[in-house]
Coordinates of C-alpha atoms and ligand atoms in Angstrom, one line a residue:
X501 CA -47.6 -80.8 145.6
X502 CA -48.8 -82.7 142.4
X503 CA -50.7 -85.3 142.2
X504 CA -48.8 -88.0 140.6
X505 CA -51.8 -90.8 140.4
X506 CA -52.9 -91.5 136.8
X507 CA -56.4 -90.4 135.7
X508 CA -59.1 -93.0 134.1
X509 CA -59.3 -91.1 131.0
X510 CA -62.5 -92.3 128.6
X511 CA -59.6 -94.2 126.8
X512 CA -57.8 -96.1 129.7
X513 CA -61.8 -96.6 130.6
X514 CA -62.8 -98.4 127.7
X515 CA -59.5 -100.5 127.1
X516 CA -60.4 -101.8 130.5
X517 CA -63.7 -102.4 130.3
X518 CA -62.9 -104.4 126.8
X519 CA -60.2 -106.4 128.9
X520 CA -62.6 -107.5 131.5
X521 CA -65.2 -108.3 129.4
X522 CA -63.1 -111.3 128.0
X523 CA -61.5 -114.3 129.3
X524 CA -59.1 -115.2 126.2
X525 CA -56.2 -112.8 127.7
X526 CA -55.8 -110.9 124.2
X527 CA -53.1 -109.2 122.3
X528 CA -53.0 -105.7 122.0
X529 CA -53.7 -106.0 118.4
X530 CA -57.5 -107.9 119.4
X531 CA -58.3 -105.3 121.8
X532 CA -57.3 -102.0 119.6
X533 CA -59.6 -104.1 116.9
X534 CA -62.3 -103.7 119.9
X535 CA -62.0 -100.1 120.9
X536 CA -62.0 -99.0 117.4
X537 CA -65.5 -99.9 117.6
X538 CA -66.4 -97.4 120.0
X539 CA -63.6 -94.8 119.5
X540 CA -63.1 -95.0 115.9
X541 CA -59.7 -92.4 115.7
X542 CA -57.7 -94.5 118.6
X543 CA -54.6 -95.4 117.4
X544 CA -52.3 -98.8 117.7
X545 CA -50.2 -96.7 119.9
X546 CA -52.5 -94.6 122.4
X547 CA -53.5 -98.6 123.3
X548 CA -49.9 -99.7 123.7
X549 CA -49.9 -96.6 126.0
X550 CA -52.4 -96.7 128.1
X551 CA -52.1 -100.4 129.0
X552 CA -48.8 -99.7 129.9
X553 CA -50.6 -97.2 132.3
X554 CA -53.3 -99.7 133.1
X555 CA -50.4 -102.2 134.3
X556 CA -48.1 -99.1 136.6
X557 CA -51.7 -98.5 138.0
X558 CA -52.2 -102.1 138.7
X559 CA -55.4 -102.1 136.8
X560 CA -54.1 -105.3 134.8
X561 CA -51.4 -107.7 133.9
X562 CA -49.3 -108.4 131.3
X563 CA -48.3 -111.7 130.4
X564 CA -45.2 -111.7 128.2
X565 CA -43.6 -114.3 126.6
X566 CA -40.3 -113.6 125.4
X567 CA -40.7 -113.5 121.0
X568 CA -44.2 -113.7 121.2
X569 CA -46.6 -110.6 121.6
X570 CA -47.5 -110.0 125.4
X571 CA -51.0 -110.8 126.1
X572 CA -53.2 -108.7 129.2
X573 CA -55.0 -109.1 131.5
X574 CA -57.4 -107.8 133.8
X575 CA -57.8 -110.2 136.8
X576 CA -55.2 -109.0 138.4
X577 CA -55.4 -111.9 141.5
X578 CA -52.5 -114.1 141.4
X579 CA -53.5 -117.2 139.5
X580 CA -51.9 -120.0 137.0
X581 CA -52.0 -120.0 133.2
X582 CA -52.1 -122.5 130.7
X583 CA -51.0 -121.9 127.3
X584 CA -51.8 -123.9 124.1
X585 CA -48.4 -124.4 122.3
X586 CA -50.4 -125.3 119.0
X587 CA -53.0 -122.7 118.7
X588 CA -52.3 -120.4 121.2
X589 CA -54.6 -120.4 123.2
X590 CA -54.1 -118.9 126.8
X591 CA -56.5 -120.0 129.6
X592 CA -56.6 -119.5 133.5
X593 CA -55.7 -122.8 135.0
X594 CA -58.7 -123.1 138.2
X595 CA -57.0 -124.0 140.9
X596 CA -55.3 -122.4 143.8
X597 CA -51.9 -120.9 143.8
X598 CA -49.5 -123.4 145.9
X599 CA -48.3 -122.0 149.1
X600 CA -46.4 -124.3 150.2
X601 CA -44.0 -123.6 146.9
X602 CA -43.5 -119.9 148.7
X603 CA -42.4 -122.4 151.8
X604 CA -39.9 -124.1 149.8
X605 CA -38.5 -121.2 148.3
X606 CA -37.7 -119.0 151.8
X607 CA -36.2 -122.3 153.1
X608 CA -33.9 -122.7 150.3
X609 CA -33.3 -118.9 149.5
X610 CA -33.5 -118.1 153.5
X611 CA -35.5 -114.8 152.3
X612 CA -39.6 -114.2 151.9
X613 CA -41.8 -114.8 148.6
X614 CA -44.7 -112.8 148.0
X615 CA -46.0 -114.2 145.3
X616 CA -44.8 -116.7 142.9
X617 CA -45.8 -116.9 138.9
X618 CA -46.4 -120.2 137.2
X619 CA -47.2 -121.0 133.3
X620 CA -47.7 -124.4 131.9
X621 CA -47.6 -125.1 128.4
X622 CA -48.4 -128.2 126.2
X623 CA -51.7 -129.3 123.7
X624 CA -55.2 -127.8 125.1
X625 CA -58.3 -130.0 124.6
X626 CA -58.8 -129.4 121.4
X627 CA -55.6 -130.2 119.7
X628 CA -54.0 -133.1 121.9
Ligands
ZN1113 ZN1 -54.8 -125.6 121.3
MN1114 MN1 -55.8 -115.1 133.5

């Protein structure tokens, strides 16, 4: 039988090591800016690709938001976001995800969360 498990090609290698390196949870756009630094004949697409890949592998996240270009990234732990609804600006909210929300939930639902998802959005410290 095949294997079905996706290789880390140099590509998919690089695109994750550019992800990691940064903390501003970047558009495809920003990173395919990076790689092309390093692997100058990359196209728009092969990126789109393989962080499609990345995310079926579990490598990274991809945080969409609905218009908007989806943004990755590559802490892949569940945690909270904050999002800047003047410039933009996406930034992991430090503090722990609430479990007693996942409570509340199987009580009402009478089923079992395994993880919940939570964005906020409003004026970061700069622009309030
Ligand atoms: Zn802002
Ligand atoms: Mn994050």
């Amino acid at each position: 039988m095949k294997k079905t498990t996706r290789r880390m090609t140099k590509q998919r290698k690089k695109i994750l090591e550019v992800l990691k390196a940064t903390k501003s949870h970047p558009t495809a756009d920003w990173i395919y800016d990076q790689v092309k630094k390093e692997i100058p004949n990359i196209s728009l697409g092969t990126i789109y690709r393989n962080l499609n890949v990345l995310r079926e592998m579990g490598e990274i996240i991809e945080l969409s938001y609905g218009s908007s270009y989806s943004r990755f990234d590559a802490n892949t732990e569940n945690h909270y976001h904050f999002t800047c609804l003047e410039c933009g600006l996406v930034q992991d909210v430090d503090f722990e995800v609430d479990l007693d929300m996942d409570k509340k939930v199987n009580m009402a639902i009478e089923g079992d969360v395994k993880y919940h998802r939570c964005e906020f959005f409003g004026y970061c410290k700069e622009c309030k």
